């Protein structure tokens, strides 16, 4: 692979960042991964949507970091490392959506499930299309067919991710309005999850801006700066993920006093236990 190709795909891992950076990244997300299994188990079916994506965030960073280290001595792994390191924003958005979705239902048990799930499915489809365009564009750049600055697929994927971010931001902020306090214990816990989703949005936004600038700026110094990478990429992702983990742990018992009928999808319609 030529040096010019590497420059045009700034987020590819090889010798751009030191090995210690990837080791630290792997360690941090391994630590965040461990309580995720416990939180997922405690939340049960309502926790599938948020905490499967928190798991995905950690797994992507661990695998991406490992491939980045290995790619230094094996150029054949560069595409895999580049793809994994570039797609972390998608599970981050979906995890925020999952936390928001669980929060909305916990705060209002009479929420329209059908409409809510249609909105969730539509959002997933939007993010999925964005990441598919993005990955195809990255592969084209890695194969020397174009540059990141000229790739319509990468620009299209980034545009859809920006749209996804603002949709989620509006959705989260509009959910802060109290829907009328229901006489159930899950309202307060749901509010904690809601605040976690809202607080995570600025950090996700910073990470998204970093990704856009890294791919579209022609000056390689920005994307090759370790300080910029840590402050605008690693720290925002760690903070957002930690918010989800902490909020999940703080609300781990929220569904224990309730049960879900077997014929209800994903455990979001509940009745009080006798």
C-alpha positions as protocol buffer text, in pm:
chain_id: "A"
residue {
  index: 1
  type: UNK
  ca { x: 0 y: 0 z: 0 }
}
residue {
  index: 2
  type: UNK
  ca { x: 136 y: 338 z: -94 }
}
residue {
  index: 3
  type: UNK
  ca { x: 203 y: 614 z: 156 }
}
residue {
  index: 4
  type: UNK
  ca { x: -40 y: 844 z: -25 }
}
residue {
  index: 5
  type: UNK
  ca { x: -322 y: 599 z: 37 }
}
residue {
  index: 6
  type: UNK
  ca { x: -249 y: 596 z: 407 }
}
residue {
  index: 7
  type: UNK
  ca { x: -254 y: 975 z: 418 }
}
residue {
  index: 8
  type: UNK
  ca { x: -590 y: 990 z: 246 }
}
residue {
  index: 9
  type: UNK
  ca { x: -740 y: 757 z: 503 }
}
residue {
  index: 10
  type: UNK
  ca { x: -629 y: 927 z: 822 }
}
residue {
  index: 11
  type: UNK
  ca { x: -797 y: 700 z: 1070 }
}
residue {
  index: 12
  type: UNK
  ca { x: -626 y: 384 z: 952 }
}
residue {
  index: 13
  type: UNK
  ca { x: -411 y: 226 z: 1221 }
}
residue {
  index: 14
  type: UNK
  ca { x: -53 y: 123 z: 1147 }
}
residue {
  index: 15
  type: UNK
  ca { x: 227 y: 342 z: 1271 }
}
residue {
  index: 16
  type: UNK
  ca { x: 15 y: 658 z: 1300 }
}
residue {
  index: 17
  type: UNK
  ca { x: -25 y: 621 z: 1677 }
}
residue {
  index: 18
  type: UNK
  ca { x: 203 y: 445 z: 1923 }
}
residue {
  index: 19
  type: UNK
  ca { x: 128 y: 91 z: 2034 }
}
residue {
  index: 20
  type: UNK
  ca { x: 80 y: 215 z: 2391 }
}
residue {
  index: 21
  type: UNK
  ca { x: -224 y: 416 z: 2278 }
}
residue {
  index: 22
  type: UNK
  ca { x: -399 y: 103 z: 2155 }
}
residue {
  index: 23
  type: UNK
  ca { x: -301 y: -93 z: 2465 }
}
residue {
  index: 24
  type: UNK
  ca { x: -454 y: 178 z: 2686 }
}
residue {
  index: 25
  type: UNK
  ca { x: -766 y: 184 z: 2467 }
}
residue {
  index: 26
  type: UNK
  ca { x: -806 y: -193 z: 2490 }
}
residue {
  index: 27
  type: UNK
  ca { x: -759 y: -183 z: 2867 }
}
residue {
  index: 28
  type: UNK
  ca { x: -1014 y: 94 z: 2923 }
}
residue {
  index: 29
  type: UNK
  ca { x: -1286 y: -70 z: 2717 }
}
residue {
  index: 30
  type: UNK
  ca { x: -1213 y: -412 z: 2864 }
}
residue {
  index: 31
  type: UNK
  ca { x: -1278 y: -260 z: 3207 }
}
residue {
  index: 32
  type: UNK
  ca { x: -1603 y: -104 z: 3082 }
}
residue {
  index: 33
  type: UNK
  ca { x: -1703 y: -433 z: 2919 }
}
residue {
  index: 34
  type: UNK
  ca { x: -1692 y: -637 z: 3241 }
}
residue {
  index: 35
  type: UNK
  ca { x: -1985 y: -471 z: 3426 }
}
residue {
  index: 36
  type: UNK
  ca { x: -2187 y: -457 z: 3104 }
}
residue {
  index: 37
  type: UNK
  ca { x: -2269 y: -829 z: 3127 }
}
residue {
  index: 38
  type: UNK
  ca { x: -2392 y: -786 z: 3484 }
}
residue {
  index: 39
  type: UNK
  ca { x: -2596 y: -477 z: 3400 }
}
residue {
  index: 40
  type: UNK
  ca { x: -2747 y: -648 z: 3097 }
}
residue {
  index: 41
  type: UNK
  ca { x: -2849 y: -944 z: 3313 }
}
residue {
  index: 42
  type: UNK
  ca { x: -3000 y: -719 z: 3581 }
}
residue {
  index: 43
  type: UNK
  ca { x: -3203 y: -516 z: 3332 }
}
residue {
  index: 44
  type: UNK
  ca { x: -3324 y: -829 z: 3154 }
}
residue {
  index: 45
  type: UNK
  ca { x: -3506 y: -797 z: 2824 }
}
residue {
  index: 46
  type: UNK
  ca { x: -3546 y: -417 z: 2851 }
}
residue {
  index: 47
  type: UNK
  ca { x: -3167 y: -395 z: 2864 }
}
residue {
  index: 48
  type: UNK
  ca { x: -3107 y: -582 z: 2540 }
}
residue {
  index: 49
  type: UNK
  ca { x: -3125 y: -277 z: 2315 }
}
residue {
  index: 50
  type: UNK
  ca { x: -2901 y: -43 z: 2516 }
}
residue {
  index: 51
  type: UNK
  ca { x: -2649 y: -283 z: 2661 }
}
residue {
  index: 52
  type: UNK
  ca { x: -2597 y: -502 z: 2357 }
}
residue {
  index: 53
  type: UNK
  ca { x: -2475 y: -183 z: 2191 }
}
residue {
  index: 54
  type: UNK
  ca { x: -2262 y: -84 z: 2492 }
}
residue {
  index: 55
  type: UNK
  ca { x: -2109 y: -429 z: 2456 }
}
residue {
  index: 56
  type: UNK
  ca { x: -2058 y: -360 z: 2085 }
}
residue {
  index: 57
  type: UNK
  ca { x: -1880 y: -31 z: 2159 }
}
residue {
  index: 58
  type: UNK
  ca { x: -1633 y: -207 z: 2387 }
}
residue {
  index: 59
  type: UNK
  ca { x: -1590 y: -503 z: 2153 }
}
residue {
  index: 60
  type: UNK
  ca { x: -1522 y: -279 z: 1852 }
}
residue {
  index: 61
  type: UNK
  ca { x: -1255 y: -84 z: 2040 }
}
residue {
  index: 62
  type: UNK
  ca { x: -1090 y: -397 z: 2178 }
}
residue {
  index: 63
  type: UNK
  ca { x: -1086 y: -570 z: 1839 }
}
residue {
  index: 64
  type: UNK
  ca { x: -987 y: -252 z: 1657 }
}
residue {
  index: 65
  type: UNK
  ca { x: -703 y: -187 z: 1897 }
}
residue {
  index: 66
  type: UNK
  ca { x: -576 y: -542 z: 1867 }
}
residue {
  index: 67
  type: UNK
  ca { x: -589 y: -529 z: 1486 }
}
residue {
  index: 68
  type: UNK
  ca { x: -416 y: -191 z: 1489 }
}
residue {
  index: 69
  type: UNK
  ca { x: -127 y: -336 z: 1684 }
}
residue {
  index: 70
  type: UNK
  ca { x: -109 y: -642 z: 1460 }
}
residue {
  index: 71
  type: UNK
  ca { x: -134 y: -431 z: 1142 }
}
residue {
  index: 72
  type: UNK
  ca { x: 202 y: -269 z: 1214 }
}
residue {
  index: 73
  type: UNK
  ca { x: 370 y: -593 z: 1108 }
}
residue {
  index: 74
  type: UNK
  ca { x: 98 y: -723 z: 878 }
}
residue {
  index: 75
  type: UNK
  ca { x: -33 y: -478 z: 618 }
}
residue {
  index: 76
  type: UNK
  ca { x: -308 y: -723 z: 523 }
}
residue {
  index: 77
  type: UNK
  ca { x: -487 y: -631 z: 845 }
}
residue {
  index: 78
  type: UNK
  ca { x: -497 y: -258 z: 770 }
}
residue {
  index: 79
  type: UNK
  ca { x: -840 y: -263 z: 608 }
}
residue {
  index: 80
  type: UNK
  ca { x: -993 y: -451 z: 901 }
}
residue {
  index: 81
  type: UNK
  ca { x: -830 y: -218 z: 1151 }
}
residue {
  index: 82
  type: UNK
  ca { x: -944 y: 91 z: 958 }
}
residue {
  index: 83
  type: UNK
  ca { x: -1302 y: -33 z: 933 }
}
residue {
  index: 84
  type: UNK
  ca { x: -1330 y: -124 z: 1302 }
}
residue {
  index: 85
  type: UNK
  ca { x: -1169 y: 198 z: 1423 }
}
residue {
  index: 86
  type: UNK
  ca { x: -1397 y: 406 z: 1202 }
}
residue {
  index: 87
  type: UNK
  ca { x: -1732 y: 241 z: 1282 }
}
residue {
  index: 88
  type: UNK
  ca { x: -1730 y: 292 z: 1661 }
}
residue {
  index: 89
  type: UNK
  ca { x: -1962 y: 592 z: 1628 }
}
residue {
  index: 90
  type: UNK
  ca { x: -2251 y: 371 z: 1512 }
}
residue {
  index: 91
  type: UNK
  ca { x: -2285 y: 151 z: 1826 }
}
residue {
  index: 92
  type: UNK
  ca { x: -2235 y: 468 z: 2030 }
}
residue {
  index: 93
  type: UNK
  ca { x: -2541 y: 626 z: 1867 }
}
residue {
  index: 94
  type: UNK
  ca { x: -2739 y: 303 z: 1898 }
}
residue {
  index: 95
  type: UNK
  ca { x: -2644 y: 262 z: 2264 }
}
residue {
  index: 96
  type: UNK
  ca { x: -2767 y: 616 z: 2332 }
}
residue {
  index: 97
  type: UNK
  ca { x: -3089 y: 529 z: 2150 }
}
residue {
  index: 98
  type: UNK
  ca { x: -3126 y: 212 z: 2357 }
}
residue {
  index: 99
  type: UNK
  ca { x: -3077 y: 392 z: 2687 }
}
residue {
  index: 100
  type: UNK
  ca { x: -3321 y: 662 z: 2576 }
}
residue {
  index: 101
  type: UNK
  ca { x: -3576 y: 402 z: 2469 }
}
residue {
  index: 102
  type: UNK
  ca { x: -3561 y: 217 z: 2801 }
}
residue {
  index: 103
  type: UNK
  ca { x: -3581 y: 548 z: 2985 }
}
residue {
  index: 104
  type: UNK
  ca { x: -3889 y: 660 z: 2794 }
}
residue {
  index: 105
  type: UNK
  ca { x: -4072 y: 338 z: 2873 }
}
residue {
  index: 106
  type: UNK
  ca { x: -3967 y: 341 z: 3239 }
}
residue {
  index: 107
  type: UNK
  ca { x: -4100 y: 696 z: 3277 }
}
residue {
  index: 108
  type: UNK
  ca { x: -4427 y: 619 z: 3098 }
}
residue {
  index: 109
  type: UNK
  ca { x: -4546 y: 258 z: 3108 }
}
residue {
  index: 110
  type: UNK
  ca { x: -4842 y: 349 z: 2884 }
}
residue {
  index: 111
  type: UNK
  ca { x: -4613 y: 459 z: 2600 }
}
residue {
  index: 112
  type: UNK
  ca { x: -4735 y: 346 z: 2257 }
}
residue {
  index: 113
  type: UNK
  ca { x: -4515 y: 40 z: 2199 }
}
residue {
  index: 114
  type: UNK
  ca { x: -4598 y: 3 z: 1832 }
}
residue {
  index: 115
  type: UNK
  ca { x: -4511 y: 360 z: 1742 }
}
residue {
  index: 116
  type: UNK
  ca { x: -4202 y: 356 z: 1964 }
}
residue {
  index: 117
  type: UNK
  ca { x: -4063 y: 39 z: 1806 }
}
residue {
  index: 118
  type: UNK
  ca { x: -4129 y: 172 z: 1456 }
}
residue {
  index: 119
  type: UNK
  ca { x: -3925 y: 480 z: 1541 }
}
residue {
  index: 120
  type: UNK
  ca { x: -3648 y: 264 z: 1689 }
}
residue {
  index: 121
  type: UNK
  ca { x: -3643 y: 37 z: 1383 }
}
residue {
  index: 122
  type: UNK
  ca { x: -3633 y: 336 z: 1148 }
}
residue {
  index: 123
  type: UNK
  ca { x: -3341 y: 486 z: 1339 }
}
residue {
  index: 124
  type: UNK
  ca { x: -3151 y: 158 z: 1327 }
}
residue {
  index: 125
  type: UNK
  ca { x: -3208 y: 140 z: 952 }
}
residue {
  index: 126
  type: UNK
  ca { x: -3074 y: 493 z: 905 }
}
residue {
  index: 127
  type: UNK
  ca { x: -2756 y: 421 z: 1103 }
}
residue {
  index: 128
  type: UNK
  ca { x: -2711 y: 87 z: 926 }
}
residue {
  index: 129
  type: UNK
  ca { x: -2727 y: 249 z: 582 }
}
residue {
  index: 130
  type: UNK
  ca { x: -2479 y: 514 z: 698 }
}
residue {
  index: 131
  type: UNK
  ca { x: -2225 y: 261 z: 822 }
}
residue {
  index: 132
  type: UNK
  ca { x: -2259 y: 45 z: 508 }
}
residue {
  index: 133
  type: UNK
  ca { x: -2185 y: 345 z: 285 }
}
residue {
  index: 134
  type: UNK
  ca { x: -1900 y: 440 z: 514 }
}
residue {
  index: 135
  type: UNK
  ca { x: -1738 y: 95 z: 514 }
}
residue {
  index: 136
  type: UNK
  ca { x: -1763 y: 58 z: 136 }
}
residue {
  index: 137
  type: UNK
  ca { x: -1607 y: 401 z: 98 }
}
residue {
  index: 138
  type: UNK
  ca { x: -1321 y: 310 z: 332 }
}
residue {
  index: 139
  type: UNK
  ca { x: -1250 y: -10 z: 139 }
}
residue {
  index: 140
  type: UNK
  ca { x: -1243 y: 186 z: -187 }
}
residue {
  index: 141
  type: UNK
  ca { x: -993 y: 430 z: -37 }
}
residue {
  index: 142
  type: UNK
  ca { x: -776 y: 151 z: 101 }
}
residue {
  index: 143
  type: UNK
  ca { x: -774 y: -8 z: -244 }
}
residue {
  index: 144
  type: UNK
  ca { x: -660 y: 318 z: -402 }
}
residue {
  index: 145
  type: UNK
  ca { x: -979 y: 380 z: -602 }
}
residue {
  index: 146
  type: UNK
  ca { x: -1036 y: 725 z: -451 }
}
residue {
  index: 147
  type: UNK
  ca { x: -945 y: 943 z: -154 }
}
residue {
  index: 148
  type: UNK
  ca { x: -1140 y: 1005 z: 164 }
}
residue {
  index: 149
  type: UNK
  ca { x: -1186 y: 1369 z: 63 }
}
residue {
  index: 150
  type: UNK
  ca { x: -1335 y: 1272 z: -274 }
}
residue {
  index: 151
  type: UNK
  ca { x: -1535 y: 963 z: -179 }
}
residue {
  index: 152
  type: UNK
  ca { x: -1906 y: 1023 z: -224 }
}
residue {
  index: 153
  type: UNK
  ca { x: -1980 y: 710 z: -21 }
}
residue {
  index: 154
  type: UNK
  ca { x: -1786 y: 836 z: 281 }
}
residue {
  index: 155
  type: UNK
  ca { x: -1946 y: 1179 z: 255 }
}
residue {
  index: 156
  type: UNK
  ca { x: -2290 y: 1019 z: 222 }
}
residue {
  index: 157
  type: UNK
  ca { x: -2227 y: 798 z: 525 }
}
residue {
  index: 158
  type: UNK
  ca { x: -2105 y: 1092 z: 730 }
}
residue {
  index: 159
  type: UNK
  ca { x: -2407 y: 1300 z: 628 }
}
residue {
  index: 160
  type: UNK
  ca { x: -2645 y: 1025 z: 742 }
}
residue {
  index: 161
  type: UNK
  ca { x: -2459 y: 995 z: 1073 }
}
residue {
  index: 162
  type: UNK
  ca { x: -2497 y: 1370 z: 1127 }
}
residue {
  index: 163
  type: UNK
  ca { x: -2869 y: 1344 z: 1053 }
}
residue {
  index: 164
  type: UNK
  ca { x: -2893 y: 1047 z: 1292 }
}
residue {
  index: 165
  type: UNK
  ca { x: -2719 y: 1246 z: 1564 }
}
residue {
  index: 166
  type: UNK
  ca { x: -2954 y: 1544 z: 1541 }
}
residue {
  index: 167
  type: UNK
  ca { x: -3261 y: 1319 z: 1531 }
}
residue {
  index: 168
  type: UNK
  ca { x: -3143 y: 1152 z: 1850 }
}
residue {
  index: 169
  type: UNK
  ca { x: -3061 y: 1484 z: 2013 }
}
residue {
  index: 170
  type: UNK
  ca { x: -3410 y: 1621 z: 1944 }
}
residue {
  index: 171
  type: UNK
  ca { x: -3565 y: 1292 z: 2058 }
}
residue {
  index: 172
  type: UNK
  ca { x: -3369 y: 1297 z: 2384 }
}
residue {
  index: 173
  type: UNK
  ca { x: -3435 y: 1662 z: 2465 }
}
residue {
  index: 174
  type: UNK
  ca { x: -3806 y: 1630 z: 2388 }
}
residue {
  index: 175
  type: UNK
  ca { x: -3823 y: 1330 z: 2623 }
}
residue {
  index: 176
  type: UNK
  ca { x: -3717 y: 1539 z: 2922 }
}
residue {
  index: 177
  type: UNK
  ca { x: -4067 y: 1680 z: 2941 }
}
residue {
  index: 178
  type: UNK
  ca { x: -4241 y: 1484 z: 3215 }
}
residue {
  index: 179
  type: UNK
  ca { x: -4524 y: 1273 z: 3067 }
}
residue {
  index: 180
  type: UNK
  ca { x: -4721 y: 1289 z: 3394 }
}
residue {
  index: 181
  type: UNK
  ca { x: -4564 y: 1102 z: 3686 }
}
residue {
  index: 182
  type: UNK
  ca { x: -4702 y: 747 z: 3684 }
}
residue {
  index: 183
  type: UNK
  ca { x: -4754 y: 567 z: 4014 }
}
residue {
  index: 184
  type: UNK
  ca { x: -4468 y: 325 z: 3953 }
}
residue {
  index: 185
  type: UNK
  ca { x: -4117 y: 303 z: 4096 }
}
residue {
  index: 186
  type: UNK
  ca { x: -3953 y: 301 z: 3753 }
}
residue {
  index: 187
  type: UNK
  ca { x: -4010 y: 672 z: 3690 }
}
residue {
  index: 188
  type: UNK
  ca { x: -3710 y: 792 z: 3892 }
}
residue {
  index: 189
  type: UNK
  ca { x: -3482 y: 522 z: 3752 }
}
residue {
  index: 190
  type: UNK
  ca { x: -3601 y: 602 z: 3402 }
}
residue {
  index: 191
  type: UNK
  ca { x: -3515 y: 966 z: 3462 }
}
residue {
  index: 192
  type: UNK
  ca { x: -3159 y: 864 z: 3555 }
}
residue {
  index: 193
  type: UNK
  ca { x: -3127 y: 678 z: 3226 }
}
residue {
  index: 194
  type: UNK
  ca { x: -3275 y: 972 z: 3040 }
}
residue {
  index: 195
  type: UNK
  ca { x: -3023 y: 1214 z: 3189 }
}
residue {
  index: 196
  type: UNK
  ca { x: -2741 y: 974 z: 3101 }
}
residue {
  index: 197
  type: UNK
  ca { x: -2855 y: 969 z: 2738 }
}
residue {
  index: 198
  type: UNK
  ca { x: -2885 y: 1349 z: 2728 }
}
residue {
  index: 199
  type: UNK
  ca { x: -2548 y: 1407 z: 2895 }
}
residue {
  index: 200
  type: UNK
  ca { x: -2381 y: 1165 z: 2653 }
}
residue {
  index: 201
  type: UNK
  ca { x: -2499 y: 1355 z: 2345 }
}
residue {
  index: 202
  type: UNK
  ca { x: -2239 y: 1638 z: 2354 }
}
residue {
  index: 203
  type: UNK
  ca { x: -1959 y: 1383 z: 2386 }
}
residue {
  index: 204
  type: UNK
  ca { x: -2099 y: 1180 z: 2096 }
}
residue {
  index: 205
  type: UNK
  ca { x: -2119 y: 1503 z: 1899 }
}
residue {
  index: 206
  type: UNK
  ca { x: -1752 y: 1580 z: 1963 }
}
residue {
  index: 207
  type: UNK
  ca { x: -1658 y: 1229 z: 1849 }
}
residue {
  index: 208
  type: UNK
  ca { x: -1867 y: 1272 z: 1534 }
}
residue {
  index: 209
  type: UNK
  ca { x: -1704 y: 1607 z: 1454 }
}
residue {
  index: 210
  type: UNK
  ca { x: -1362 y: 1449 z: 1498 }
}
residue {
  index: 211
  type: UNK
  ca { x: -1452 y: 1174 z: 1252 }
}
residue {
  index: 212
  type: UNK
  ca { x: -1578 y: 1423 z: 995 }
}
residue {
  index: 213
  type: UNK
  ca { x: -1269 y: 1643 z: 1020 }
}
residue {
  index: 214
  type: UNK
  ca { x: -1031 y: 1346 z: 1015 }
}
residue {
  index: 215
  type: UNK
  ca { x: -1173 y: 1220 z: 689 }
}
residue {
  index: 216
  type: UNK
  ca { x: -1240 y: 1544 z: 507 }
}
residue {
  index: 217
  type: UNK
  ca { x: -946 y: 1766 z: 602 }
}
residue {
  index: 218
  type: UNK
  ca { x: -663 y: 1749 z: 350 }
}
residue {
  index: 219
  type: UNK
  ca { x: -402 y: 1839 z: 612 }
}
residue {
  index: 220
  type: UNK
  ca { x: -288 y: 1510 z: 772 }
}
residue {
  index: 221
  type: UNK
  ca { x: -150 y: 1676 z: 1086 }
}
residue {
  index: 222
  type: UNK
  ca { x: -493 y: 1696 z: 1248 }
}
residue {
  index: 223
  type: UNK
  ca { x: -577 y: 1329 z: 1213 }
}
residue {
  index: 224
  type: UNK
  ca { x: -224 y: 1217 z: 1300 }
}
residue {
  index: 225
  type: UNK
  ca { x: -207 y: 1420 z: 1622 }
}
residue {
  index: 226
  type: UNK
  ca { x: -213 y: 1193 z: 1928 }
}
residue {
  index: 227
  type: UNK
  ca { x: -334 y: 1481 z: 2145 }
}
residue {
  index: 228
  type: UNK
  ca { x: -628 y: 1545 z: 1912 }
}
residue {
  index: 229
  type: UNK
  ca { x: -706 y: 1174 z: 1892 }
}
residue {
  index: 230
  type: UNK
  ca { x: -714 y: 1140 z: 2270 }
}
residue {
  index: 231
  type: UNK
  ca { x: -910 y: 1459 z: 2347 }
}
residue {
  index: 232
  type: UNK
  ca { x: -1161 y: 1451 z: 2061 }
}
residue {
  index: 233
  type: UNK
  ca { x: -1204 y: 1077 z: 2006 }
}
residue {
  index: 234
  type: UNK
  ca { x: -1096 y: 853 z: 2291 }
}
residue {
  index: 235
  type: UNK
  ca { x: -1207 y: 1066 z: 2587 }
}
residue {
  index: 236
  type: UNK
  ca { x: -1556 y: 1148 z: 2448 }
}
residue {
  index: 237
  type: UNK
  ca { x: -1620 y: 782 z: 2367 }
}
residue {
  index: 238
  type: UNK
  ca { x: -1500 y: 668 z: 2708 }
}
residue {
  index: 239
  type: UNK
  ca { x: -1710 y: 931 z: 2889 }
}
residue {
  index: 240
  type: UNK
  ca { x: -2026 y: 850 z: 2690 }
}
residue {
  index: 241
  type: UNK
  ca { x: -1982 y: 476 z: 2739 }
}
residue {
  index: 242
  type: UNK
  ca { x: -1908 y: 522 z: 3110 }
}
residue {
  index: 243
  type: UNK
  ca { x: -2226 y: 728 z: 3148 }
}
residue {
  index: 244
  type: UNK
  ca { x: -2429 y: 440 z: 3008 }
}
residue {
  index: 245
  type: UNK
  ca { x: -2254 y: 188 z: 3231 }
}
residue {
  index: 246
  type: UNK
  ca { x: -2289 y: 398 z: 3548 }
}
residue {
  index: 247
  type: UNK
  ca { x: -2655 y: 476 z: 3476 }
}
residue {
  index: 248
  type: UNK
  ca { x: -2722 y: 111 z: 3401 }
}
residue {
  index: 249
  type: UNK
  ca { x: -2564 y: 2 z: 3727 }
}
residue {
  index: 250
  type: UNK
  ca { x: -2751 y: 268 z: 3922 }
}
residue {
  index: 251
  type: UNK
  ca { x: -3083 y: 141 z: 3781 }
}
residue {
  index: 252
  type: UNK
  ca { x: -3002 y: -232 z: 3785 }
}
residue {
  index: 253
  type: UNK
  ca { x: -3299 y: -315 z: 4010 }
}
residue {
  index: 254
  type: UNK
  ca { x: -3554 y: -99 z: 3832 }
}
residue {
  index: 255
  type: UNK
  ca { x: -3750 y: -386 z: 3676 }
}
residue {
  index: 256
  type: UNK
  ca { x: -3735 y: -630 z: 3967 }
}
residue {
  index: 257
  type: UNK
  ca { x: -4077 y: -537 z: 4098 }
}
residue {
  index: 258
  type: UNK
  ca { x: -4235 y: -581 z: 3758 }
}
residue {
  index: 259
  type: UNK
  ca { x: -4276 y: -867 z: 3514 }
}
residue {
  index: 260
  type: UNK
  ca { x: -4338 y: -883 z: 3141 }
}
residue {
  index: 261
  type: UNK
  ca { x: -4608 y: -1096 z: 2981 }
}
residue {
  index: 262
  type: UNK
  ca { x: -4453 y: -1363 z: 2760 }
}
residue {
  index: 263
  type: UNK
  ca { x: -4636 y: -1242 z: 2452 }
}
residue {
  index: 264
  type: UNK
  ca { x: -4486 y: -893 z: 2470 }
}
residue {
  index: 265
  type: UNK
  ca { x: -4174 y: -817 z: 2266 }
}
residue {
  index: 266
  type: UNK
  ca { x: -3857 y: -718 z: 2451 }
}
residue {
  index: 267
  type: UNK
  ca { x: -4023 y: -679 z: 2791 }
}
residue {
  index: 268
  type: UNK
  ca { x: -4146 y: -323 z: 2754 }
}
residue {
  index: 269
  type: UNK
  ca { x: -4505 y: -376 z: 2863 }
}
residue {
  index: 270
  type: UNK
  ca { x: -4520 y: -464 z: 3231 }
}
residue {
  index: 271
  type: UNK
  ca { x: -4766 y: -554 z: 3498 }
}
residue {
  index: 272
  type: UNK
  ca { x: -4716 y: -544 z: 3874 }
}
residue {
  index: 273
  type: UNK
  ca { x: -4626 y: -866 z: 4046 }
}
residue {
  index: 274
  type: UNK
  ca { x: -4872 y: -996 z: 4298 }
}
